[in-house]
mmCIF file of C-alpha atoms and ligand atoms in Angstrom:
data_model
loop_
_atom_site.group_PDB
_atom_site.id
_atom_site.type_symbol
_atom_site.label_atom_id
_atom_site.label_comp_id
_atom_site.label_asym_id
_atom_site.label_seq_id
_atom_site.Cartn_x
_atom_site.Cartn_y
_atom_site.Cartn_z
ATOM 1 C CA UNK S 1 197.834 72.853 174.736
ATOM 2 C CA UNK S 2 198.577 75.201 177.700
ATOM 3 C CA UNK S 3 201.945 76.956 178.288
ATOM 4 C CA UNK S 4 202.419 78.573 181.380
ATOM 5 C CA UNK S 5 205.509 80.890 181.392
ATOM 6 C CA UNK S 6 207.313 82.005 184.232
ATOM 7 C CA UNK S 7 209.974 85.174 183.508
ATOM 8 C CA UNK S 8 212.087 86.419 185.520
ATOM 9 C CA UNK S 9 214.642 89.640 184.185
ATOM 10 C CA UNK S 10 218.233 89.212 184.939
ATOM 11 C CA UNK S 11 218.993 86.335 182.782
ATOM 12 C CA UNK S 12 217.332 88.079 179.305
ATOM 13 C CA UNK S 13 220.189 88.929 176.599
ATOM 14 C CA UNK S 14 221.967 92.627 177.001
ATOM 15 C CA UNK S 15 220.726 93.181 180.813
ATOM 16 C CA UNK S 16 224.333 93.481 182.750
ATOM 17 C CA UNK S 17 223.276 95.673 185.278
ATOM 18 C CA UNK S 18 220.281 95.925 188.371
ATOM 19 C CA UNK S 19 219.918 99.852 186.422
ATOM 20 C CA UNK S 20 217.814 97.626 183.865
ATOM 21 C CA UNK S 21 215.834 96.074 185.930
ATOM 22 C CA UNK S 22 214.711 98.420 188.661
ATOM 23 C CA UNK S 23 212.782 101.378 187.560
ATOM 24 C CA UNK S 24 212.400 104.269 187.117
ATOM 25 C CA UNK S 25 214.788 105.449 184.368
ATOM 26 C CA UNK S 26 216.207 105.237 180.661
ATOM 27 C CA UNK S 27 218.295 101.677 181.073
ATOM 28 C CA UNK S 28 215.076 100.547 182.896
ATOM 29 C CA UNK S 29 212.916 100.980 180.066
ATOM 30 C CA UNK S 30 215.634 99.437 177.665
ATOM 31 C CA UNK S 31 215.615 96.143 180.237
ATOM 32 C CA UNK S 32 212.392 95.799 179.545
ATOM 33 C CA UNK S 33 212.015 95.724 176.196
ATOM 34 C CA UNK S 34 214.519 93.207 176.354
ATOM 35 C CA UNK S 35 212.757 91.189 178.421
ATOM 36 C CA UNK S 36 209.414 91.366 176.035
ATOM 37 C CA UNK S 37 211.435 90.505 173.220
ATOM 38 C CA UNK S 38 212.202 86.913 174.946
ATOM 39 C CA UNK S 39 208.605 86.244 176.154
ATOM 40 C CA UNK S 40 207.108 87.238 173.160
ATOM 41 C CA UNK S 41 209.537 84.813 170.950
ATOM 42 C CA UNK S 42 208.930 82.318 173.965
ATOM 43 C CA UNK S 43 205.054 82.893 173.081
ATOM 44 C CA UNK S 44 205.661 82.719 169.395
ATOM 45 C CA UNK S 45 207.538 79.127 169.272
ATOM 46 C CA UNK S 46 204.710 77.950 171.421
ATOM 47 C CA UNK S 47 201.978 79.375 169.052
ATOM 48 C CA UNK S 48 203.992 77.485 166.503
ATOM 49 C CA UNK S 49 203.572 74.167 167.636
ATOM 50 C CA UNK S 50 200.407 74.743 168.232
ATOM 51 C CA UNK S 51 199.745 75.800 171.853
ATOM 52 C CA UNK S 52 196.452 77.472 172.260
ATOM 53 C CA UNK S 53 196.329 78.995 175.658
ATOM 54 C CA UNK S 54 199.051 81.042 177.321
ATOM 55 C CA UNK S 55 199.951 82.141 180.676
ATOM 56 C CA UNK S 56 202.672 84.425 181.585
ATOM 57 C CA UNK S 57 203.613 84.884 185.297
ATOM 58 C CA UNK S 58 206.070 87.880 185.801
ATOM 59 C CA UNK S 59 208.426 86.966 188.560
ATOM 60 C CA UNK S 60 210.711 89.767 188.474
ATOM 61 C CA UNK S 61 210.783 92.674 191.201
ATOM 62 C CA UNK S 62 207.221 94.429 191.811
ATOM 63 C CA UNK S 63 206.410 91.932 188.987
ATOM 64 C CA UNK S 64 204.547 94.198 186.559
ATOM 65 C CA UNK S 65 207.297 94.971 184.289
ATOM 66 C CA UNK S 66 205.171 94.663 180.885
ATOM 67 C CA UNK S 67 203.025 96.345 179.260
ATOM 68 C CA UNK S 68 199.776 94.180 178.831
ATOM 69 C CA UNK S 69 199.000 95.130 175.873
ATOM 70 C CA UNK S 70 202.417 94.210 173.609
ATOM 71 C CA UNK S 71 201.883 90.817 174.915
ATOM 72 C CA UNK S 72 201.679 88.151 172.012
ATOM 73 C CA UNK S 73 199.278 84.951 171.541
ATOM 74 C CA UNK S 74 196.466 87.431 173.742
ATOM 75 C CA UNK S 75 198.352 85.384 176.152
ATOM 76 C CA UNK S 76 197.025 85.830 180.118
ATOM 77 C CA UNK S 77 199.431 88.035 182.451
ATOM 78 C CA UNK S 78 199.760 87.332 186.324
ATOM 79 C CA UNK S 79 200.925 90.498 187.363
ATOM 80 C CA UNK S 80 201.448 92.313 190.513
ATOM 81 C CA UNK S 81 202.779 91.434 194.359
ATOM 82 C CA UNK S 82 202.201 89.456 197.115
ATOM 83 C CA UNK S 83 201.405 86.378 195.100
ATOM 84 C CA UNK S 84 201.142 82.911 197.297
ATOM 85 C CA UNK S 85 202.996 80.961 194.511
ATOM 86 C CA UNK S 86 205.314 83.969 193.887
ATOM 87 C CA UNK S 87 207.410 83.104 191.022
ATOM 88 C CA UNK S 88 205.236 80.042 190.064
ATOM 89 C CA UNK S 89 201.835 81.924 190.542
ATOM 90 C CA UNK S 90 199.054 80.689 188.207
ATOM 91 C CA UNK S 91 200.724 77.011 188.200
ATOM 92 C CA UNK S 92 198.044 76.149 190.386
ATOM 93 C CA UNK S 93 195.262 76.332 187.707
ATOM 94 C CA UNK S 94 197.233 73.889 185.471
ATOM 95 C CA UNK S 95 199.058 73.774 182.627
ATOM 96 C CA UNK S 96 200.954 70.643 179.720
ATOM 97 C CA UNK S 97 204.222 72.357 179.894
ATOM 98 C CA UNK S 98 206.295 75.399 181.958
ATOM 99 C CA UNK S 99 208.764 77.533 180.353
ATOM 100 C CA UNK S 100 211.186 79.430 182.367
ATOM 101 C CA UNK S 101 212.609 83.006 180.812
ATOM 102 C CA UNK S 102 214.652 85.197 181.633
ATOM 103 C CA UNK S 103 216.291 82.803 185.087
ATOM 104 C CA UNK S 104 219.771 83.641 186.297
ATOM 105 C CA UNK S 105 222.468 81.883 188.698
ATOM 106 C CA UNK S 106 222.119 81.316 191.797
ATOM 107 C CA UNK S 107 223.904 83.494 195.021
ATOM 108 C CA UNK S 108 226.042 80.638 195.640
ATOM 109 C CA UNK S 109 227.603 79.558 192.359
ATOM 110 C CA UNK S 110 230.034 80.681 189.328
ATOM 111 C CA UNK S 111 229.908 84.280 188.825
ATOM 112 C CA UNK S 112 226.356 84.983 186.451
ATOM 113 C CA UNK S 113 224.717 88.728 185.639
ATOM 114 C CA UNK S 114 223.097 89.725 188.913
ATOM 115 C CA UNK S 115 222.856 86.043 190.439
ATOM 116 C CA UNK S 116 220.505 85.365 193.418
ATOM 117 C CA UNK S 117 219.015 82.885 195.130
ATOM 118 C CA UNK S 118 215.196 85.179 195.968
ATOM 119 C CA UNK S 119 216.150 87.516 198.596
ATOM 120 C CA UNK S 120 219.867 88.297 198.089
ATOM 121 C CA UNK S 121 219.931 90.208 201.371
ATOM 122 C CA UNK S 122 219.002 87.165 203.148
ATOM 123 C CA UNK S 123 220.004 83.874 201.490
ATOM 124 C CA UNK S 124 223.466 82.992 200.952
ATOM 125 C CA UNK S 125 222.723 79.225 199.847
ATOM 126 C CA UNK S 126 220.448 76.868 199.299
ATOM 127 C CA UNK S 127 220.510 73.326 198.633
ATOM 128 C CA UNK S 128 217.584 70.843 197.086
ATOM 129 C CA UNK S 129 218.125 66.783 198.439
ATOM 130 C CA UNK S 130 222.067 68.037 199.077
ATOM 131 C CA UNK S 131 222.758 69.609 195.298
ATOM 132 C CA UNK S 132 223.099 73.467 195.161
ATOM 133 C CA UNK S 133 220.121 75.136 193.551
ATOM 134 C CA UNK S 134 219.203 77.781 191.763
ATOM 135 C CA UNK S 135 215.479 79.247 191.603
ATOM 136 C CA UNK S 136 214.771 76.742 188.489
ATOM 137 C CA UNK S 137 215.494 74.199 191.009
ATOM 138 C CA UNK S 138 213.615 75.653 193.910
ATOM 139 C CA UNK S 139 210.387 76.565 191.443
ATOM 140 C CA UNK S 140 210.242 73.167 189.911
ATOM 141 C CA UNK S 141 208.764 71.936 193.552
ATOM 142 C CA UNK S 142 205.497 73.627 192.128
ATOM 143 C CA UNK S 143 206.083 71.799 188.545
ATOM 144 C CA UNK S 144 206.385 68.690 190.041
ATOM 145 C CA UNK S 145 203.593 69.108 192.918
ATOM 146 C CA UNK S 146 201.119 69.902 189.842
ATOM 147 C CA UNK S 147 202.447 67.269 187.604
ATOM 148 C CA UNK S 148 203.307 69.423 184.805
ATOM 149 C CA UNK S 149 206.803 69.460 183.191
ATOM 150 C CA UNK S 150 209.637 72.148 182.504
ATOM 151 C CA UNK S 151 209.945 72.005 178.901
ATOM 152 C CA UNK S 152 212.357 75.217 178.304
ATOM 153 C CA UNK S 153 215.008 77.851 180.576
ATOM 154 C CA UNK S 154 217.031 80.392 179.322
ATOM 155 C CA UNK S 155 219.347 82.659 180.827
ATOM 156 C CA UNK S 156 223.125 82.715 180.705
ATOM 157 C CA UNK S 157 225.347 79.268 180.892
ATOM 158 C CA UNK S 158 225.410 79.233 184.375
ATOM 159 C CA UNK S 159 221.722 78.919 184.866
ATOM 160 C CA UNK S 160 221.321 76.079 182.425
ATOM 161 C CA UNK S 161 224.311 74.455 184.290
ATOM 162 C CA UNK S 162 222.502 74.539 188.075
ATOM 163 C CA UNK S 163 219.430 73.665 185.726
ATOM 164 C CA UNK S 164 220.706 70.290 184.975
ATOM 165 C CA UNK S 165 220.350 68.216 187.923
ATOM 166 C CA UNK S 166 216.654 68.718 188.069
ATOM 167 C CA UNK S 167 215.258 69.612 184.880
ATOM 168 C CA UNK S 168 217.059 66.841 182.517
ATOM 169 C CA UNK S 169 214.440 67.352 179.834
ATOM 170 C CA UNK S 170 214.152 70.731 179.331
ATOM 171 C CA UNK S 171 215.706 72.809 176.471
ATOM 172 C CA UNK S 172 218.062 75.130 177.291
ATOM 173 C CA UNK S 173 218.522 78.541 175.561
ATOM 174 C CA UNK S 174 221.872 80.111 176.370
ATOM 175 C CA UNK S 175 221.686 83.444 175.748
ATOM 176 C CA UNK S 176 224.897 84.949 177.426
ATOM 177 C CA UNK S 177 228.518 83.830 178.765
ATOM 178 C CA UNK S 178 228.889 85.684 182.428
ATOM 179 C CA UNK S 179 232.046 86.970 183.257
ATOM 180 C CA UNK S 180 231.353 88.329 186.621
ATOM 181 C CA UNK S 181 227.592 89.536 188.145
ATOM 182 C CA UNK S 182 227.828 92.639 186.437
ATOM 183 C CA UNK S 183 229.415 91.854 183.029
ATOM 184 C CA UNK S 184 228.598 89.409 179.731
ATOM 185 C CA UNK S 185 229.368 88.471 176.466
ATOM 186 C CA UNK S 186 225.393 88.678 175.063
ATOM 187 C CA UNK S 187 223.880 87.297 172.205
ATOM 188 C CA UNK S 188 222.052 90.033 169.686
ATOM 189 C CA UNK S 189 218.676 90.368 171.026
ATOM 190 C CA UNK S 190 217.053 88.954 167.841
ATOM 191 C CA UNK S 191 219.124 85.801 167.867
ATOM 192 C CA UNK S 192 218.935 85.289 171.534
ATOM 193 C CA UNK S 193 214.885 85.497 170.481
ATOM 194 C CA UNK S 194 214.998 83.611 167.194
ATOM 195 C CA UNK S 195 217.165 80.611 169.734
ATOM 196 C CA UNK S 196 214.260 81.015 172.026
ATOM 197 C CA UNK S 197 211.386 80.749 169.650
ATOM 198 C CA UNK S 198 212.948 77.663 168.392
ATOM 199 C CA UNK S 199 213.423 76.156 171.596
ATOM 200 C CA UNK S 200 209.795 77.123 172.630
ATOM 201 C CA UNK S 201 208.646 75.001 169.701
ATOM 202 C CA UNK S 202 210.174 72.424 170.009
ATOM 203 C CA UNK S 203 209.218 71.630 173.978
ATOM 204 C CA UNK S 204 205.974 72.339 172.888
ATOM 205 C CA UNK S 205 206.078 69.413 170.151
ATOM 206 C CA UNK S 206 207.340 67.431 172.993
ATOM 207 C CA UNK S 207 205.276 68.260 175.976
ATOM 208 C CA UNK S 208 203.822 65.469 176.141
ATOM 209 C CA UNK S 209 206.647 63.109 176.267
ATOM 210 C CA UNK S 210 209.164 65.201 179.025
ATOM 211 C CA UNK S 211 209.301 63.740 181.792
ATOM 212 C CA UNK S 212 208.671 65.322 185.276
ATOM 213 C CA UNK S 213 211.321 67.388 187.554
ATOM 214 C CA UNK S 214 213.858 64.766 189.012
ATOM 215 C CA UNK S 215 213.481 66.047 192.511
ATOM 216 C CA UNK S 216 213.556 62.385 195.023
ATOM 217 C CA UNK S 217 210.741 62.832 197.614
ATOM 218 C CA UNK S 218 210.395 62.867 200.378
ATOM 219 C CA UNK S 219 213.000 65.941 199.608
ATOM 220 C CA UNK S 220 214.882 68.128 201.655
ATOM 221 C CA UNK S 221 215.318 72.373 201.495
ATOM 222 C CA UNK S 222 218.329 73.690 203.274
ATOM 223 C CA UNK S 223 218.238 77.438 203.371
ATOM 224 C CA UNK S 224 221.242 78.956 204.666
ATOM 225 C CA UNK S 225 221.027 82.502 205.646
ATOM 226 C CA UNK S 226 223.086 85.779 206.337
ATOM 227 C CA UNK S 227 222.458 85.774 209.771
ATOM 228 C CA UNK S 228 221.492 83.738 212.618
ATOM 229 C CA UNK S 229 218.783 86.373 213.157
ATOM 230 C CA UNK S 230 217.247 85.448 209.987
ATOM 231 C CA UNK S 231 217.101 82.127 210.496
ATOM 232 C CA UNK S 232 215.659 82.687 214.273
ATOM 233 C CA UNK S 233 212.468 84.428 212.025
ATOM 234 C CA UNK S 234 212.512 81.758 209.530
ATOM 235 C CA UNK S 235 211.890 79.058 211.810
ATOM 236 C CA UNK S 236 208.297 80.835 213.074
ATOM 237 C CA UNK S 237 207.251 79.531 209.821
ATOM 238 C CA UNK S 238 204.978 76.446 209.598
ATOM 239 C CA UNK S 239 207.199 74.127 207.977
ATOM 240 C CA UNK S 240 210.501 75.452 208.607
ATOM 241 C CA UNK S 241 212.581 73.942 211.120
ATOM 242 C CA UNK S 242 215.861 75.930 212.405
ATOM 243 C CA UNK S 243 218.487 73.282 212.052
ATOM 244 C CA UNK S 244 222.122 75.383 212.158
ATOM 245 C CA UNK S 245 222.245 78.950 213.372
ATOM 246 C CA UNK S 246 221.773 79.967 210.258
ATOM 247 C CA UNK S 247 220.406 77.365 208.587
ATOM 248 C CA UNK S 248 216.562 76.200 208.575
ATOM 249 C CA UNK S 249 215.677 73.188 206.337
ATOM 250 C CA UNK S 250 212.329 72.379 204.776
ATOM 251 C CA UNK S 251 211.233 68.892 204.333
ATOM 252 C CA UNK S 252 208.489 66.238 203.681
ATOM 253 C CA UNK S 253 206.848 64.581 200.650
ATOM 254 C CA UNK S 254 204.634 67.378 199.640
ATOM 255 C CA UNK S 255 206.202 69.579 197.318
ATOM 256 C CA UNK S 256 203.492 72.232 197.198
ATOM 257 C CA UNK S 257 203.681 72.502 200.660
ATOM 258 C CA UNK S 258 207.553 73.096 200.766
ATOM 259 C CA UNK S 259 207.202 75.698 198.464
ATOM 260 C CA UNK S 260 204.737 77.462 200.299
ATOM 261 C CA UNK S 261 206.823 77.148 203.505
ATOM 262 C CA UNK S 262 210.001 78.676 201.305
ATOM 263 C CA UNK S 263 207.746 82.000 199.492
ATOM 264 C CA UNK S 264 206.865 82.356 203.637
ATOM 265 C CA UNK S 265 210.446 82.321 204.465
ATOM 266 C CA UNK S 266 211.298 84.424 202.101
ATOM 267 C CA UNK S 267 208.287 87.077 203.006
ATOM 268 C CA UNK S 268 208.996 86.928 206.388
ATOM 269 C CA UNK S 269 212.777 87.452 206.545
ATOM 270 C CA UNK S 270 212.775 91.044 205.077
ATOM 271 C CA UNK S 271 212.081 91.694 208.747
ATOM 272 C CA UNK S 272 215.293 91.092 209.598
ATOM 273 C CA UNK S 273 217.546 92.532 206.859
ATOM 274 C CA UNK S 274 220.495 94.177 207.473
ATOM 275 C CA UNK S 275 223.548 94.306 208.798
HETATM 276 ZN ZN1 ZN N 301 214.439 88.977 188.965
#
């Protein structure tokens, strides 16, 4: 039994604020710990049920927030930029069951602790076959392409919420009520992890009976943009077609290949940030 576990930072219990999850610095190295905390009790439900191999894809910033070592289960770390499959890297080699840590709202929804949708400088919305969507959403295009399903997400309520469309299976670990971006009402850290551990077992237990992500195909990606600028350097990407002026929409009945078309889109429009 393989896990594969993709964590991201803003959505992890007592992180408010982007001073815990950028480093250098004091609340950086707090945010952190935090987030450890939740993989490791992610790691230790799995163990529980009896997983036996575990893969942990850090999805968060320059995406080598942990320290190797303090991972549990001598479980595998993908770590470090530029990855092809970004938050989803590692995927690719297979896996019975994805967990998602750590996930957060996305740009466009209810207010939810430092909510974005990627690149918050460049994407103001994005919709999966017409339905808002978060990153769970967006990063379940891999799941689905490789056959494997989302068996856990945690993160505040708002994240389980834009969860639901396309991940009907999975359990959900809320671990904070948002009150704005910036502000929550968060669980202890050790029940947020003792929730998660518990969760984590028990999608293990059921791996094998979850069903797939519920994501139609062939499916359509709207990514709506800042700027019509943006979208002009979006559409140079294979797959990406500009369809609004600042709107460019990825389709077909390939979900790997979406995805790839969307990290690309995302890459490439940091050359024309700013306003
Ligand atoms: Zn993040």
């Amino acid at each position: 039994m393989k896990v594969f576990i993709s964590f991201d930072m803003e959505g992890v219990a007592g992180i408010v604020d982007w001073s815990q999850c950028i480093p250098p610095g004091r609340p950086y190295e707090e945010g952190r710990r935090l987030l450890l905390g939740e993989v490791n009790a992610a790691i230790d439900g799995a163990l529980a049920a009896g997983a036996t191999e575990i893969v942990c894809n850090d999805s968060h910033g320059a995406m080598n927030n942990l320290d190797p070592e303090l991972l549990h289960g001598q479980a595998t770390y993908v770590s470090g930029r530029h990855k092809p499959l970004y938050m989803m890297q590692g995927l690719e080699a297979g896996a019975d069951v994805v967990f998602m840590v750590g996930y957060h709202g996305s740009i466009s929804g209810e207010s939810s602790v430092l909510s974005h949708t990627y690149n918050p400088s460049v994407i103001s919305h994005v919709t999966l076959n017409g339905a808002r969507v978060g990153e769970s959403g967006i990063n379940a295009l891999v799941a689905l392409a490789c056959g494997v399903p989302i068996g856990l997400i945690t993160g505040d309520r708002q994240t389980a919420a834009e969860a639901d469309p396309f991940l009907a299976d999975a359990e959900r670990v809320v671990v904070k009520e948002s009150f704005t971006r910036f502000g929550a009402v968060n669980q202890h850290p050790e029940v947020a992890r003792a929730r998660i551990a518990e969760a984590a077992r028990r999608a293990v237990e059921r791996a094998a009976n979850l069903r797939r992500p519920a994501i139609p195909l062939p499916a359509t990606l709207d990514v709506h943009m800042q700027t019509a600028d943006m979208a002009e350097v979006a559409s140079w990407v294979r797959g990406a077609e500009r369809t609004a002026v600042r709107t460019v929409t990825i389709g077909g009945d390939d979900p790997m290949a979406m995805f790839r078309s969307f990290v690309a889109v995302t890459y490439i429009t940091r050359q024309s940030e700013g306003r």
